[in-house]
Amino acid sequence: MFPRSGLYKEAALSESKTQITTYILVSQKEKLKALSGKTRVPISEYLREGIDLVLDKYREELHIQKFLPLE
């Protein structure tokens, strides 16, 4: 399964990005690297998708419904 639809990818490309530094487990990095190698999708794309999944999961708690489209 590949991340993000083409339409979502286009929207993500047009939005400006910022850099963030964080730590992940070595095992997480190894798995992401293997997945990225197999799918040719950059690790950063998987990280952005994961952040979007968490934000969507906690949308109501954060009261940011107007910023996240309901699909």
CSV table of N, CA and C in Angstrom, one decimal:
chain,number,residue,atom,x,y,z
A,1,MET,N,0.8,-1.2,0.0
A,1,MET,CA,0.0,0.0,0.0
A,1,MET,C,0.9,1.2,0.0
A,2,PHE,N,0.7,2.1,-0.9
A,2,PHE,CA,1.5,3.4,-1.0
A,2,PHE,C,0.8,4.5,-0.4
A,3,PRO,N,1.5,5.4,0.2
A,3,PRO,CA,0.9,6.6,0.9
A,3,PRO,C,0.3,7.6,0.0
A,4,ARG,N,-0.8,8.2,0.4
A,4,ARG,CA,-1.3,9.4,-0.2
A,4,ARG,C,-1.8,9.2,-1.6
A,5,SER,N,-2.9,9.8,-1.9
A,5,SER,CA,-3.4,9.8,-3.3
A,5,SER,C,-2.7,10.9,-4.0
A,6,GLY,N,-2.8,10.9,-5.4
A,6,GLY,CA,-2.1,11.9,-6.2
A,6,GLY,C,-2.6,13.3,-5.9
A,7,LEU,N,-3.9,13.4,-5.6
A,7,LEU,CA,-4.5,14.7,-5.3
A,7,LEU,C,-4.0,15.3,-4.0
A,8,TYR,N,-3.9,14.4,-3.0
A,8,TYR,CA,-3.4,14.8,-1.7
A,8,TYR,C,-1.9,15.2,-1.8
A,9,LYS,N,-1.2,14.5,-2.6
A,9,LYS,CA,0.2,14.7,-2.8
A,9,LYS,C,0.5,16.1,-3.4
A,10,GLU,N,-0.4,16.4,-4.4
A,10,GLU,CA,-0.3,17.8,-5.0
A,10,GLU,C,-0.5,18.9,-4.0
A,11,ALA,N,-1.5,18.7,-3.2
A,11,ALA,CA,-1.8,19.7,-2.1
A,11,ALA,C,-0.6,19.8,-1.2
A,12,ALA,N,-0.1,18.7,-0.8
A,12,ALA,CA,1.1,18.7,0.1
A,12,ALA,C,2.3,19.4,-0.5
A,13,LEU,N,2.5,19.2,-1.8
A,13,LEU,CA,3.6,19.9,-2.4
A,13,LEU,C,3.5,21.4,-2.5
A,14,SER,N,2.3,21.9,-2.6
A,14,SER,CA,2.1,23.3,-2.7
A,14,SER,C,2.2,24.0,-1.4
A,15,GLU,N,2.0,23.3,-0.3
A,15,GLU,CA,2.1,23.9,1.0
A,15,GLU,C,3.6,24.0,1.5
A,16,SER,N,3.9,25.1,2.1
A,16,SER,CA,5.3,25.3,2.5
A,16,SER,C,5.6,24.4,3.7
A,17,LYS,N,6.9,24.0,3.8
A,17,LYS,CA,7.3,23.1,4.8
A,17,LYS,C,8.2,23.7,5.8
A,18,THR,N,8.4,23.1,7.0
A,18,THR,CA,9.3,23.6,8.0
A,18,THR,C,10.1,22.4,8.5
A,19,GLN,N,11.2,22.6,9.0
A,19,GLN,CA,12.1,21.5,9.5
A,19,GLN,C,11.8,21.3,11.0
A,20,ILE,N,11.8,20.0,11.4
A,20,ILE,CA,11.7,19.7,12.8
A,20,ILE,C,12.7,18.6,13.1
A,21,THR,N,13.2,18.6,14.3
A,21,THR,CA,14.2,17.5,14.7
A,21,THR,C,13.5,16.7,15.8
A,22,THR,N,13.6,15.4,15.6
A,22,THR,CA,13.0,14.5,16.6
A,22,THR,C,13.8,13.2,16.7
A,23,TYR,N,13.6,12.4,17.7
A,23,TYR,CA,14.3,11.1,17.8
A,23,TYR,C,13.3,10.0,17.6
A,24,ILE,N,13.7,9.0,16.9
A,24,ILE,CA,12.9,7.8,16.7
A,24,ILE,C,13.7,6.6,17.1
A,25,LEU,N,13.1,5.5,17.3
A,25,LEU,CA,13.8,4.3,17.7
A,25,LEU,C,14.6,3.8,16.5
A,26,VAL,N,15.7,3.1,16.8
A,26,VAL,CA,16.6,2.6,15.7
A,26,VAL,C,15.7,1.6,14.9
A,27,SER,N,14.9,0.8,15.6
A,27,SER,CA,14.1,-0.2,14.9
A,27,SER,C,13.1,0.5,13.9
A,28,GLN,N,12.6,1.6,14.4
A,28,GLN,CA,11.6,2.4,13.5
A,28,GLN,C,12.4,2.9,12.3
A,29,LYS,N,13.6,3.4,12.5
A,29,LYS,CA,14.3,3.9,11.3
A,29,LYS,C,14.7,2.8,10.4
A,30,GLU,N,15.1,1.6,10.9
A,30,GLU,CA,15.4,0.5,10.0
A,30,GLU,C,14.2,0.1,9.2
A,31,LYS,N,13.0,0.0,9.8
A,31,LYS,CA,11.8,-0.4,9.1
A,31,LYS,C,11.4,0.6,8.1
A,32,LEU,N,11.5,1.9,8.4
A,32,LEU,CA,11.2,3.0,7.5
A,32,LEU,C,12.2,2.9,6.3
A,33,LYS,N,13.4,2.7,6.6
A,33,LYS,CA,14.4,2.6,5.5
A,33,LYS,C,14.1,1.5,4.5
A,34,ALA,N,13.8,0.3,5.1
A,34,ALA,CA,13.5,-0.8,4.3
A,34,ALA,C,12.2,-0.6,3.4
A,35,LEU,N,11.2,0.0,4.1
A,35,LEU,CA,10.0,0.3,3.3
A,35,LEU,C,10.2,1.3,2.2
A,36,SER,N,11.0,2.3,2.5
A,36,SER,CA,11.4,3.4,1.6
A,36,SER,C,12.1,2.8,0.4
A,37,GLY,N,13.1,1.9,0.7
A,37,GLY,CA,13.8,1.2,-0.3
A,37,GLY,C,13.0,0.4,-1.3
A,38,LYS,N,12.0,-0.3,-0.7
A,38,LYS,CA,11.1,-1.2,-1.5
A,38,LYS,C,10.1,-0.4,-2.3
A,39,THR,N,9.6,0.7,-1.7
A,39,THR,CA,8.5,1.4,-2.4
A,39,THR,C,9.0,2.7,-3.2
A,40,ARG,N,10.3,3.1,-2.9
A,40,ARG,CA,10.9,4.3,-3.5
A,40,ARG,C,10.1,5.6,-3.1
A,41,VAL,N,9.4,5.5,-1.9
A,41,VAL,CA,8.8,6.7,-1.3
A,41,VAL,C,9.7,7.2,-0.2
A,42,PRO,N,10.0,8.4,-0.2
A,42,PRO,CA,11.0,9.0,0.8
A,42,PRO,C,10.4,8.8,2.2
A,43,ILE,N,11.4,8.5,3.1
A,43,ILE,CA,11.0,8.4,4.6
A,43,ILE,C,10.2,9.6,5.0
A,44,SER,N,10.6,10.8,4.6
A,44,SER,CA,10.0,12.0,5.0
A,44,SER,C,8.5,12.0,4.7
A,45,GLU,N,8.2,11.4,3.5
A,45,GLU,CA,6.8,11.3,3.1
A,45,GLU,C,6.0,10.4,4.1
A,46,TYR,N,6.6,9.3,4.5
A,46,TYR,CA,5.9,8.4,5.5
A,46,TYR,C,5.8,9.1,6.8
A,47,LEU,N,6.7,9.9,7.2
A,47,LEU,CA,6.6,10.6,8.5
A,47,LEU,C,5.5,11.7,8.4
A,48,ARG,N,5.4,12.4,7.3
A,48,ARG,CA,4.3,13.4,7.2
A,48,ARG,C,3.0,12.7,7.2
A,49,GLU,N,2.9,11.5,6.5
A,49,GLU,CA,1.6,10.8,6.5
A,49,GLU,C,1.3,10.3,7.9
A,50,GLY,N,2.3,9.9,8.7
A,50,GLY,CA,2.0,9.5,10.1
A,50,GLY,C,1.5,10.6,10.9
A,51,ILE,N,2.1,11.8,10.8
A,51,ILE,CA,1.7,13.0,11.5
A,51,ILE,C,0.2,13.3,11.2
A,52,ASP,N,-0.1,13.2,9.9
A,52,ASP,CA,-1.5,13.5,9.5
A,52,ASP,C,-2.5,12.5,10.1
A,53,LEU,N,-2.1,11.2,10.2
A,53,LEU,CA,-2.9,10.2,10.8
A,53,LEU,C,-3.2,10.5,12.2
A,54,VAL,N,-2.2,10.9,13.0
A,54,VAL,CA,-2.3,11.3,14.4
A,54,VAL,C,-3.2,12.5,14.5
A,55,LEU,N,-3.0,13.6,13.7
A,55,LEU,CA,-3.8,14.8,13.8
A,55,LEU,C,-5.2,14.5,13.5
A,56,ASP,N,-5.5,13.6,12.5
A,56,ASP,CA,-6.8,13.2,12.2
A,56,ASP,C,-7.5,12.5,13.3
A,57,LYS,N,-6.7,11.6,14.0
A,57,LYS,CA,-7.2,10.8,15.1
A,57,LYS,C,-7.7,11.7,16.3
A,58,TYR,N,-6.9,12.7,16.5
A,58,TYR,CA,-7.2,13.6,17.7
A,58,TYR,C,-7.8,14.9,17.3
A,59,ARG,N,-8.4,15.0,16.1
A,59,ARG,CA,-9.0,16.2,15.6
A,59,ARG,C,-10.0,16.8,16.6
A,60,GLU,N,-10.9,16.1,17.1
A,60,GLU,CA,-11.8,16.6,18.1
A,60,GLU,C,-11.2,17.2,19.3
A,61,GLU,N,-10.2,16.4,19.8
A,61,GLU,CA,-9.5,16.9,21.1
A,61,GLU,C,-8.8,18.2,20.8
A,62,LEU,N,-8.3,18.4,19.6
A,62,LEU,CA,-7.5,19.6,19.3
A,62,LEU,C,-8.4,20.8,18.9
A,63,HIS,N,-9.7,20.5,18.6
A,63,HIS,CA,-10.6,21.5,18.1
A,63,HIS,C,-10.1,22.2,16.9
A,64,ILE,N,-9.6,21.4,15.9
A,64,ILE,CA,-9.1,22.0,14.7
A,64,ILE,C,-9.8,21.4,13.4
A,65,GLN,N,-11.1,21.1,13.6
A,65,GLN,CA,-11.9,20.5,12.5
A,65,GLN,C,-11.8,21.4,11.3
A,66,LYS,N,-11.8,22.7,11.5
A,66,LYS,CA,-11.9,23.6,10.3
A,66,LYS,C,-10.6,23.6,9.5
A,67,PHE,N,-9.5,23.0,10.1
A,67,PHE,CA,-8.3,23.0,9.3
A,67,PHE,C,-8.1,21.6,8.6
A,68,LEU,N,-8.8,20.6,9.1
A,68,LEU,CA,-8.6,19.3,8.5
A,68,LEU,C,-9.9,18.9,7.8
A,69,PRO,N,-9.9,18.6,6.5
A,69,PRO,CA,-11.1,18.3,5.8
A,69,PRO,C,-11.6,16.9,6.2
A,70,LEU,N,-12.9,16.9,6.3
A,70,LEU,CA,-13.6,15.6,6.6
A,70,LEU,C,-13.8,14.9,5.3
A,71,GLU,N,-13.3,13.6,5.3
A,71,GLU,CA,-13.4,12.8,4.1
A,71,GLU,C,-14.1,11.5,4.4
